[in-house]
Amino acid sequence: MKNIFLYCGAGLLCVLLAACGGHGGGISLDEAKDDGIPFLEAMGVDVRPLVTDEQLNLWSTNPDSVPKPNVRLSDSLAVRLLKALPETGVGQDTAQVYIVGVRPLQQGNVLVAFVLKLGRDQRVELVTYNEAGTVVDAIDVGVANGPTRNGMWNYPDEERLFSDSIACRVVDGNELMLTRVSSCIDAGDSTGMAEPRWRMERNYVYSILQDGSLELTQAKIVKLRGSLGDDDPSIAAFDMMDLLRYPHSGHGLMPKLDFQATKPANRGSRDFIAVVYQLYWRNPLPFLTWLGNNPGNHVEAVFKPLVDKGVVPRDQLMHDIERVKSPEARRQLQERLGSAGVQQGGALAAL
C-alpha cells in the first residue's frame, strides 16, 4: 500500500456555503452584508461582497486564476490572520492569499474561506474566528491544480491520473458538510472523458459548536464505483486518511485514533504512523494534552519511537510539553516521553 501522504494534486474544487440560522447575539447575515465583519474591517479588509447565504463556487477551470469575487490580502495581513496555522506556510513560503467566502456564525463567530495560491496550486483553508478575530478552528480542505500524474500514489506504470473534487456547505447553521469525490483515470485520456478506473465519494460532517469549533461526527464512503487495484490504497488507508480531515481543535479525534492504535496491523503501518506524526506536527497541544491526561493510551506506543528515533526532535517535543496548561499532564509527559532510549519494533520497524 503506497504512502498516501505524498498527495499534492487535486482537481475541481468548490465550496457551497448555505444559510446559517440564528446567531445567538452575534453579527447577522444582513449586518455582515451591510457593515462587514468588525475585526476584518478594523484591519482594513472589506469582505462585504463575499458575504452570502447562497452557494459560493471556490474553484476555477483556469489554474492560473482565483475564484471571483475575492479579496487579495497583503503579506502582513495574511500572516496576522493565519499565523495560528503554521502548516499553511504563510510567512515562510511565497504565497498569494485571498479571501473568497465569509459566513457569520452564532455567538459572533465567523467562517472564512481562504485560497492560498502557490504557483499553479490553489489550496483552500476553512477557518473559524471568534468575535475578537482569534482563530478557533480550521479545516485544510486541500490543494487544487487539476488532474495530476501520480499525484497521490506512485503508480509503477505511470499511466494513471488522480483527480479530486470538493464540495462544502453549511447546513441549518450548525453543521458543515464536505463531500470529496476522488477518481483515477488513464493518463492517455487527454480529454478527461474516459470512464474512470474507480470513483469514490466520501462525506464528512462537522458539528459547528457555539464557540466556533468544529467536531467531525461522520466520515464514510457514500459511493464506490469500480474497484481499487493492488497499487491503490485500501479502504482502511482511506479510513486512516480521514483522521487528517479532523479540524484544528481535534475534538473527538484522539479517542478514535487510540482505538485505531489498538490494532496490530495499524501499529506496524507506515500510513498509520504518518497519521500520528502529522497530527502531532499540525497541532501539538491538543495531541500532547490528551496523551498526558490518558496514561495507558495506545497512541503513545506509536508516537514514542518517533521521538526515540529523532523523527520528532526531542528538544522540540520538550518545548511543546512546556506549553501544555495542565501541570499534571506536563508531569506525565515529561516522565513518559522525556527519557531517552530507543525502542525496537512497532513504529521503528515500519520507518
mmCIF file of C-alpha atoms in Angstrom:
data_model
loop_
_atom_site.group_PDB
_atom_site.id
_atom_site.type_symbol
_atom_site.label_atom_id
_atom_site.label_comp_id
_atom_site.label_asym_id
_atom_site.label_seq_id
_atom_site.Cartn_x
_atom_site.Cartn_y
_atom_site.Cartn_z
ATOM 1 C CA MET A 1 0.000 0.000 0.000
ATOM 2 C CA LYS A 2 1.525 3.282 -1.085
ATOM 3 C CA ASN A 3 2.129 6.161 1.299
ATOM 4 C CA ILE A 4 -0.887 8.339 0.670
ATOM 5 C CA PHE A 5 0.595 11.383 2.344
ATOM 6 C CA LEU A 6 2.528 12.273 -0.793
ATOM 7 C CA TYR A 7 -0.712 13.703 -2.151
ATOM 8 C CA CYS A 8 -0.131 17.107 -3.668
ATOM 9 C CA GLY A 9 -2.532 17.270 -6.595
ATOM 10 C CA ALA A 10 -6.283 17.624 -6.757
ATOM 11 C CA GLY A 11 -8.823 18.743 -9.275
ATOM 12 C CA LEU A 12 -12.147 20.508 -9.221
ATOM 13 C CA LEU A 13 -12.714 22.477 -6.024
ATOM 14 C CA CYS A 14 -15.897 24.194 -4.892
ATOM 15 C CA VAL A 15 -17.383 25.334 -1.637
ATOM 16 C CA LEU A 16 -21.073 25.880 -1.110
ATOM 17 C CA LEU A 17 -21.902 27.965 1.955
ATOM 18 C CA ALA A 18 -25.627 27.806 2.716
ATOM 19 C CA ALA A 19 -27.824 29.597 5.215
ATOM 20 C CA CYS A 20 -26.840 29.663 8.892
ATOM 21 C CA GLY A 21 -29.834 30.218 11.250
ATOM 22 C CA GLY A 22 -29.746 32.257 14.467
ATOM 23 C CA HIS A 23 -26.555 33.940 15.512
ATOM 24 C CA GLY A 24 -27.041 33.968 19.303
ATOM 25 C CA GLY A 25 -26.209 37.654 19.703
ATOM 26 C CA GLY A 26 -23.503 37.756 17.049
ATOM 27 C CA ILE A 27 -23.500 39.688 13.820
ATOM 28 C CA SER A 28 -26.356 38.780 11.488
ATOM 29 C CA LEU A 29 -26.059 37.938 7.818
ATOM 30 C CA ASP A 30 -27.690 41.232 6.801
ATOM 31 C CA GLU A 31 -25.427 43.213 9.134
ATOM 32 C CA ALA A 32 -22.369 41.485 7.677
ATOM 33 C CA LYS A 33 -23.545 42.311 4.154
ATOM 34 C CA ASP A 34 -24.075 45.966 5.086
ATOM 35 C CA ASP A 35 -21.223 46.616 7.514
ATOM 36 C CA GLY A 36 -18.715 43.793 7.001
ATOM 37 C CA ILE A 37 -17.054 41.741 9.743
ATOM 38 C CA PRO A 38 -15.853 44.039 12.579
ATOM 39 C CA PHE A 39 -12.417 42.518 13.200
ATOM 40 C CA LEU A 40 -11.697 42.363 9.465
ATOM 41 C CA GLU A 41 -12.955 45.922 8.956
ATOM 42 C CA ALA A 42 -10.570 47.020 11.727
ATOM 43 C CA MET A 43 -7.737 45.586 9.620
ATOM 44 C CA GLY A 44 -8.981 47.448 6.566
ATOM 45 C CA VAL A 45 -10.374 44.304 4.892
ATOM 46 C CA ASP A 46 -13.785 44.847 3.277
ATOM 47 C CA VAL A 47 -15.424 41.449 2.771
ATOM 48 C CA ARG A 48 -18.996 42.672 2.231
ATOM 49 C CA PRO A 49 -19.111 41.414 -1.393
ATOM 50 C CA LEU A 50 -18.114 37.932 -0.153
ATOM 51 C CA VAL A 51 -20.892 37.503 2.438
ATOM 52 C CA THR A 52 -23.742 35.395 1.084
ATOM 53 C CA ASP A 53 -26.262 32.784 2.141
ATOM 54 C CA GLU A 54 -26.249 31.230 -1.330
ATOM 55 C CA GLN A 55 -23.836 28.704 -2.745
ATOM 56 C CA LEU A 56 -20.389 30.017 -3.486
ATOM 57 C CA ASN A 57 -18.102 28.371 -6.011
ATOM 58 C CA LEU A 58 -14.473 28.245 -4.953
ATOM 59 C CA TRP A 59 -12.855 26.706 -7.989
ATOM 60 C CA SER A 60 -11.778 27.882 -11.394
ATOM 61 C CA THR A 61 -11.271 25.900 -14.582
ATOM 62 C CA ASN A 62 -8.191 28.055 -15.167
ATOM 63 C CA PRO A 63 -5.485 27.086 -12.644
ATOM 64 C CA ASP A 64 -3.831 30.489 -13.084
ATOM 65 C CA SER A 65 -6.888 32.394 -11.833
ATOM 66 C CA VAL A 66 -8.555 32.651 -8.428
ATOM 67 C CA PRO A 67 -12.340 32.326 -7.996
ATOM 68 C CA LYS A 68 -14.240 35.613 -8.013
ATOM 69 C CA PRO A 69 -15.298 37.633 -6.138
ATOM 70 C CA ASN A 70 -12.258 37.691 -3.883
ATOM 71 C CA VAL A 71 -10.182 39.990 -1.685
ATOM 72 C CA ARG A 72 -6.390 39.782 -2.073
ATOM 73 C CA LEU A 73 -4.574 40.125 1.264
ATOM 74 C CA SER A 74 -1.215 41.766 1.784
ATOM 75 C CA ASP A 75 1.524 39.505 3.107
ATOM 76 C CA SER A 76 1.346 41.139 6.546
ATOM 77 C CA LEU A 77 -2.439 40.708 6.801
ATOM 78 C CA ALA A 78 -2.201 37.097 5.632
ATOM 79 C CA VAL A 79 0.310 36.392 8.390
ATOM 80 C CA ARG A 80 -1.903 38.104 11.002
ATOM 81 C CA LEU A 81 -4.938 36.051 10.011
ATOM 82 C CA LEU A 82 -3.220 32.687 9.529
ATOM 83 C CA LYS A 83 -0.208 32.756 11.863
ATOM 84 C CA ALA A 84 -2.027 30.388 14.258
ATOM 85 C CA LEU A 85 -1.969 27.771 11.474
ATOM 86 C CA PRO A 86 1.751 27.238 10.758
ATOM 87 C CA GLU A 87 1.006 24.317 8.441
ATOM 88 C CA THR A 88 -0.291 26.784 5.825
ATOM 89 C CA GLY A 89 3.270 28.012 5.279
ATOM 90 C CA VAL A 90 2.128 31.649 5.232
ATOM 91 C CA GLY A 91 5.039 33.819 6.309
ATOM 92 C CA GLN A 92 7.527 31.131 5.286
ATOM 93 C CA ASP A 93 6.682 30.485 1.639
ATOM 94 C CA THR A 94 5.791 32.948 -1.088
ATOM 95 C CA ALA A 95 2.032 32.690 -1.419
ATOM 96 C CA GLN A 96 -0.790 34.875 -2.640
ATOM 97 C CA VAL A 97 -3.634 34.729 -0.126
ATOM 98 C CA TYR A 98 -7.239 35.557 -0.974
ATOM 99 C CA ILE A 99 -10.477 35.569 0.998
ATOM 100 C CA VAL A 100 -13.173 34.085 -1.228
ATOM 101 C CA GLY A 101 -16.075 33.494 1.166
ATOM 102 C CA VAL A 102 -17.372 34.671 4.551
ATOM 103 C CA ARG A 103 -20.265 33.367 6.653
ATOM 104 C CA PRO A 104 -21.316 34.715 10.069
ATOM 105 C CA LEU A 105 -21.989 32.026 12.682
ATOM 106 C CA GLN A 106 -23.557 32.127 16.144
ATOM 107 C CA GLN A 107 -22.051 33.915 19.171
ATOM 108 C CA GLY A 108 -20.166 36.392 16.996
ATOM 109 C CA ASN A 109 -18.065 33.706 15.315
ATOM 110 C CA VAL A 110 -17.399 33.733 11.590
ATOM 111 C CA LEU A 111 -16.340 31.197 8.957
ATOM 112 C CA VAL A 112 -13.777 32.496 6.447
ATOM 113 C CA ALA A 113 -12.738 30.620 3.291
ATOM 114 C CA PHE A 114 -9.194 31.310 2.063
ATOM 115 C CA VAL A 115 -7.480 30.399 -1.191
ATOM 116 C CA LEU A 116 -3.681 30.207 -0.944
ATOM 117 C CA LYS A 117 -2.126 30.397 -4.405
ATOM 118 C CA LEU A 118 1.339 28.810 -4.652
ATOM 119 C CA GLY A 119 2.370 28.871 -8.294
ATOM 120 C CA ARG A 120 -0.288 26.918 -10.151
ATOM 121 C CA ASP A 121 -1.515 25.230 -6.984
ATOM 122 C CA GLN A 122 -4.526 26.586 -5.144
ATOM 123 C CA ARG A 123 -5.102 25.468 -1.571
ATOM 124 C CA VAL A 124 -8.296 26.134 0.384
ATOM 125 C CA GLU A 125 -8.495 26.624 4.153
ATOM 126 C CA LEU A 126 -11.798 26.970 6.018
ATOM 127 C CA VAL A 127 -11.153 28.879 9.254
ATOM 128 C CA THR A 128 -13.479 29.896 12.096
ATOM 129 C CA TYR A 129 -12.698 33.022 14.131
ATOM 130 C CA ASN A 130 -14.247 34.394 17.298
ATOM 131 C CA GLU A 131 -15.511 37.953 17.632
ATOM 132 C CA ALA A 132 -12.031 39.204 18.551
ATOM 133 C CA GLY A 133 -10.532 37.763 15.367
ATOM 134 C CA THR A 134 -8.724 34.861 17.042
ATOM 135 C CA VAL A 135 -8.561 31.537 15.205
ATOM 136 C CA VAL A 136 -10.887 28.992 16.817
ATOM 137 C CA ASP A 137 -10.657 26.130 14.351
ATOM 138 C CA ALA A 138 -9.676 25.267 10.790
ATOM 139 C CA ILE A 139 -10.008 22.591 8.129
ATOM 140 C CA ASP A 140 -7.330 22.070 5.488
ATOM 141 C CA VAL A 141 -9.578 21.352 2.503
ATOM 142 C CA GLY A 142 -6.747 20.553 0.111
ATOM 143 C CA VAL A 143 -4.839 21.600 -2.987
ATOM 144 C CA ALA A 144 -6.467 22.094 -6.372
ATOM 145 C CA ASN A 145 -4.429 22.118 -9.561
ATOM 146 C CA GLY A 146 -6.218 19.772 -11.933
ATOM 147 C CA PRO A 147 -5.650 16.066 -12.635
ATOM 148 C CA THR A 148 -2.088 15.139 -11.721
ATOM 149 C CA ARG A 149 0.031 12.222 -12.900
ATOM 150 C CA ASN A 150 0.817 10.114 -9.851
ATOM 151 C CA GLY A 151 -0.476 12.995 -7.736
ATOM 152 C CA MET A 152 -1.358 10.833 -4.752
ATOM 153 C CA TRP A 153 0.359 7.498 -5.264
ATOM 154 C CA ASN A 154 3.366 6.367 -7.284
ATOM 155 C CA TYR A 155 1.821 4.079 -9.858
ATOM 156 C CA PRO A 156 4.619 1.931 -11.311
ATOM 157 C CA ASP A 157 3.389 2.205 -14.898
ATOM 158 C CA GLU A 158 2.780 5.971 -14.688
ATOM 159 C CA GLU A 159 -0.323 5.552 -16.819
ATOM 160 C CA ARG A 160 -2.922 6.904 -14.442
ATOM 161 C CA LEU A 161 -4.122 10.321 -13.344
ATOM 162 C CA PHE A 162 -5.685 11.084 -9.993
ATOM 163 C CA SER A 163 -8.190 13.884 -9.530
ATOM 164 C CA ASP A 164 -10.204 15.153 -6.607
ATOM 165 C CA SER A 165 -13.189 17.439 -6.158
ATOM 166 C CA ILE A 166 -14.558 19.010 -3.001
ATOM 167 C CA ALA A 167 -17.957 20.448 -2.170
ATOM 168 C CA CYS A 168 -18.773 22.128 1.133
ATOM 169 C CA ARG A 169 -21.904 23.666 2.592
ATOM 170 C CA VAL A 170 -23.272 24.858 5.924
ATOM 171 C CA VAL A 171 -26.476 23.040 6.904
ATOM 172 C CA ASP A 172 -29.018 24.673 9.258
ATOM 173 C CA GLY A 173 -26.347 26.875 10.771
ATOM 174 C CA ASN A 174 -24.876 24.121 12.931
ATOM 175 C CA GLU A 175 -23.376 21.607 10.511
ATOM 176 C CA LEU A 176 -20.642 21.810 7.919
ATOM 177 C CA MET A 177 -20.644 19.083 5.280
ATOM 178 C CA LEU A 178 -17.727 18.286 2.983
ATOM 179 C CA THR A 179 -18.146 15.905 0.065
ATOM 180 C CA ARG A 180 -14.940 14.613 -1.532
ATOM 181 C CA VAL A 181 -15.070 12.786 -4.868
ATOM 182 C CA SER A 182 -11.848 11.005 -5.861
ATOM 183 C CA SER A 183 -11.243 9.240 -9.148
ATOM 184 C CA CYS A 184 -8.463 7.581 -11.121
ATOM 185 C CA ILE A 185 -8.327 7.695 -14.931
ATOM 186 C CA ASP A 186 -5.919 6.593 -17.654
ATOM 187 C CA ALA A 187 -3.212 9.189 -18.309
ATOM 188 C CA GLY A 188 -3.604 8.629 -22.040
ATOM 189 C CA ASP A 189 -7.075 10.181 -21.967
ATOM 190 C CA SER A 190 -6.274 13.823 -22.699
ATOM 191 C CA THR A 191 -9.974 14.730 -22.887
ATOM 192 C CA GLY A 192 -10.779 13.566 -19.375
ATOM 193 C CA MET A 193 -13.964 11.964 -20.741
ATOM 194 C CA ALA A 194 -12.986 8.317 -20.289
ATOM 195 C CA GLU A 195 -14.682 6.157 -17.696
ATOM 196 C CA PRO A 196 -12.556 6.260 -14.516
ATOM 197 C CA ARG A 197 -10.906 3.099 -13.241
ATOM 198 C CA TRP A 198 -12.628 3.880 -9.967
ATOM 199 C CA ARG A 199 -14.593 6.734 -8.430
ATOM 200 C CA MET A 200 -15.181 7.176 -4.703
ATOM 201 C CA GLU A 201 -17.466 9.649 -2.965
ATOM 202 C CA ARG A 202 -16.973 10.301 0.753
ATOM 203 C CA ASN A 203 -18.878 12.563 3.139
ATOM 204 C CA TYR A 204 -17.516 14.377 6.185
ATOM 205 C CA VAL A 205 -19.997 16.021 8.559
ATOM 206 C CA TYR A 206 -18.830 18.516 11.199
ATOM 207 C CA SER A 207 -20.892 19.974 14.035
ATOM 208 C CA ILE A 208 -20.369 23.725 14.432
ATOM 209 C CA LEU A 209 -20.190 24.277 18.193
ATOM 210 C CA GLN A 210 -21.231 27.505 19.912
ATOM 211 C CA ASP A 211 -17.636 28.575 20.477
ATOM 212 C CA GLY A 212 -16.945 28.257 16.740
ATOM 213 C CA SER A 213 -15.009 24.999 16.963
ATOM 214 C CA LEU A 214 -15.738 22.107 14.617
ATOM 215 C CA GLU A 215 -16.296 18.485 15.608
ATOM 216 C CA LEU A 216 -16.154 15.736 12.998
ATOM 217 C CA THR A 217 -19.164 13.499 13.612
ATOM 218 C CA GLN A 218 -19.201 11.377 10.470
ATOM 219 C CA ALA A 219 -16.804 10.236 7.758
ATOM 220 C CA LYS A 220 -17.943 7.499 5.418
ATOM 221 C CA ILE A 221 -17.911 6.204 1.869
ATOM 222 C CA VAL A 222 -21.141 7.112 0.120
ATOM 223 C CA LYS A 223 -20.416 5.518 -3.256
ATOM 224 C CA LEU A 224 -17.619 3.458 -4.784
ATOM 225 C CA ARG A 225 -17.784 2.729 -8.498
ATOM 226 C CA GLY A 226 -15.223 0.367 -9.952
ATOM 227 C CA SER A 227 -12.648 -1.369 -7.775
ATOM 228 C CA LEU A 228 -9.349 -0.422 -6.165
ATOM 229 C CA GLY A 229 -6.310 -2.170 -7.632
ATOM 230 C CA ASP A 230 -3.224 -3.566 -5.947
ATOM 231 C CA ASP A 231 -1.410 -0.260 -6.482
ATOM 232 C CA ASP A 232 -4.230 1.734 -4.891
ATOM 233 C CA PRO A 233 -4.587 2.349 -1.149
ATOM 234 C CA SER A 234 -7.000 0.055 0.644
ATOM 235 C CA ILE A 235 -10.286 1.187 2.158
ATOM 236 C CA ALA A 236 -8.502 1.018 5.517
ATOM 237 C CA ALA A 237 -5.934 3.514 4.224
ATOM 238 C CA PHE A 238 -8.709 5.896 3.205
ATOM 239 C CA ASP A 239 -10.208 5.471 6.681
ATOM 240 C CA MET A 240 -6.876 6.413 8.241
ATOM 241 C CA MET A 241 -6.582 9.404 5.929
ATOM 242 C CA ASP A 242 -9.933 10.545 7.320
ATOM 243 C CA LEU A 243 -8.165 11.208 10.612
ATOM 244 C CA LEU A 244 -6.417 14.118 8.896
ATOM 245 C CA ARG A 245 -9.810 15.574 7.936
ATOM 246 C CA TYR A 246 -10.316 16.476 11.582
ATOM 247 C CA PRO A 247 -10.257 20.187 12.291
ATOM 248 C CA HIS A 248 -7.577 22.198 14.040
ATOM 249 C CA SER A 249 -9.057 21.724 17.550
ATOM 250 C CA GLY A 250 -9.158 17.935 17.275
ATOM 251 C CA HIS A 251 -12.477 17.469 19.120
ATOM 252 C CA GLY A 252 -13.165 13.747 19.422
ATOM 253 C CA LEU A 253 -10.081 12.835 17.420
ATOM 254 C CA MET A 254 -7.798 11.220 19.980
ATOM 255 C CA PRO A 255 -10.229 8.537 21.235
ATOM 256 C CA LYS A 256 -10.751 7.414 17.636
ATOM 257 C CA LEU A 257 -7.014 7.463 16.997
ATOM 258 C CA ASP A 258 -6.452 5.470 20.194
ATOM 259 C CA PHE A 259 -8.945 2.822 19.076
ATOM 260 C CA GLN A 260 -7.165 2.519 15.721
ATOM 261 C CA ALA A 261 -3.865 2.132 17.597
ATOM 262 C CA THR A 262 -5.164 -0.998 19.366
ATOM 263 C CA LYS A 263 -4.978 -2.846 16.038
ATOM 264 C CA PRO A 264 -1.584 -4.530 15.464
ATOM 265 C CA ALA A 265 -1.855 -4.026 11.696
ATOM 266 C CA ASN A 266 -2.129 -0.268 12.210
ATOM 267 C CA ARG A 267 0.742 -0.049 14.683
ATOM 268 C CA GLY A 268 3.026 -1.534 12.017
ATOM 269 C CA SER A 269 1.578 0.503 9.145
ATOM 270 C CA ARG A 270 3.580 3.363 7.625
ATOM 271 C CA ASP A 271 0.315 5.122 6.796
ATOM 272 C CA PHE A 272 -0.968 4.992 10.373
ATOM 273 C CA ILE A 273 2.399 6.086 11.777
ATOM 274 C CA ALA A 274 2.333 9.011 9.338
ATOM 275 C CA VAL A 275 -1.155 9.937 10.594
ATOM 276 C CA VAL A 276 0.108 10.030 14.195
ATOM 277 C CA TYR A 277 3.110 12.150 13.205
ATOM 278 C CA GLN A 278 1.025 14.552 11.106
ATOM 279 C CA LEU A 279 -1.495 15.081 13.904
ATOM 280 C CA TYR A 280 1.245 15.967 16.371
ATOM 281 C CA TRP A 281 3.006 18.235 13.873
ATOM 282 C CA ARG A 282 -0.144 20.084 12.795
ATOM 283 C CA ASN A 283 -1.396 20.898 16.290
ATOM 284 C CA PRO A 284 0.779 19.593 19.139
ATOM 285 C CA LEU A 285 -1.041 20.999 22.180
ATOM 286 C CA PRO A 286 -4.346 19.060 21.932
ATOM 287 C CA PHE A 287 -2.380 15.952 20.931
ATOM 288 C CA LEU A 288 0.030 16.161 23.891
ATOM 289 C CA THR A 289 -2.636 17.255 26.386
ATOM 290 C CA TRP A 290 -4.689 14.166 25.594
ATOM 291 C CA LEU A 291 -1.633 11.903 25.893
ATOM 292 C CA GLY A 292 -0.771 13.442 29.263
ATOM 293 C CA ASN A 293 -4.305 13.093 30.599
ATOM 294 C CA ASN A 294 -4.706 9.492 29.420
ATOM 295 C CA PRO A 295 -1.916 7.274 30.786
ATOM 296 C CA GLY A 296 -2.037 3.791 29.332
ATOM 297 C CA ASN A 297 -3.231 5.003 25.927
ATOM 298 C CA HIS A 298 -2.229 3.098 22.794
ATOM 299 C CA VAL A 299 -1.186 6.097 20.671
ATOM 300 C CA GLU A 300 1.912 6.599 22.794
ATOM 301 C CA ALA A 301 3.318 3.222 21.717
ATOM 302 C CA VAL A 302 3.346 4.565 18.148
ATOM 303 C CA PHE A 303 4.472 8.104 18.990
ATOM 304 C CA LYS A 304 7.336 7.465 21.438
ATOM 305 C CA PRO A 305 9.511 5.518 18.955
ATOM 306 C CA LEU A 306 9.266 8.538 16.639
ATOM 307 C CA VAL A 307 10.779 10.598 19.455
ATOM 308 C CA ASP A 308 13.427 7.996 20.305
ATOM 309 C CA LYS A 309 14.500 7.740 16.668
ATOM 310 C CA GLY A 310 14.666 11.523 16.288
ATOM 311 C CA VAL A 311 11.837 11.798 13.762
ATOM 312 C CA VAL A 312 10.232 14.092 16.352
ATOM 313 C CA PRO A 313 13.129 16.211 17.723
ATOM 314 C CA ARG A 314 13.267 15.805 21.496
ATOM 315 C CA ASP A 315 14.068 19.485 22.119
ATOM 316 C CA GLN A 316 11.002 20.493 20.088
ATOM 317 C CA LEU A 317 8.877 17.979 21.995
ATOM 318 C CA MET A 318 10.096 19.319 25.353
ATOM 319 C CA HIS A 319 9.274 22.854 24.215
ATOM 320 C CA ASP A 320 5.754 21.759 23.244
ATOM 321 C CA ILE A 321 5.274 19.900 26.538
ATOM 322 C CA GLU A 322 6.129 23.087 28.463
ATOM 323 C CA ARG A 323 3.228 24.788 26.677
ATOM 324 C CA VAL A 324 0.678 22.224 27.958
ATOM 325 C CA LYS A 325 -1.513 24.043 30.506
ATOM 326 C CA SER A 326 -2.253 21.160 32.892
ATOM 327 C CA PRO A 327 0.608 20.682 35.430
ATOM 328 C CA GLU A 328 -0.286 17.007 35.903
ATOM 329 C CA ALA A 329 -0.398 16.388 32.140
ATOM 330 C CA ARG A 330 3.008 18.096 31.788
ATOM 331 C CA ARG A 331 4.474 15.928 34.559
ATOM 332 C CA GLN A 332 3.115 12.743 32.970
ATOM 333 C CA LEU A 333 4.502 13.691 29.558
ATOM 334 C CA GLN A 334 7.931 14.579 30.936
ATOM 335 C CA GLU A 335 8.126 11.243 32.759
ATOM 336 C CA ARG A 336 6.836 9.105 29.899
ATOM 337 C CA LEU A 337 8.284 10.873 26.847
ATOM 338 C CA GLY A 338 11.190 12.875 28.222
ATOM 339 C CA SER A 339 13.558 9.989 28.877
ATOM 340 C CA ALA A 340 15.912 8.921 26.094
ATOM 341 C CA GLY A 341 16.077 5.410 24.746
ATOM 342 C CA VAL A 342 15.293 3.580 21.545
ATOM 343 C CA GLN A 343 12.507 1.036 21.359
ATOM 344 C CA GLN A 344 12.643 -1.741 18.800
ATOM 345 C CA GLY A 345 9.850 -2.935 16.555
ATOM 346 C CA GLY A 346 6.482 -1.253 16.212
ATOM 347 C CA ALA A 347 6.757 2.145 14.592
ATOM 348 C CA LEU A 348 10.525 1.912 14.137
ATOM 349 C CA ALA A 349 10.241 -1.253 12.114
ATOM 350 C CA ALA A 350 7.938 0.487 9.655
ATOM 351 C CA LEU A 351 10.051 3.596 9.122
#
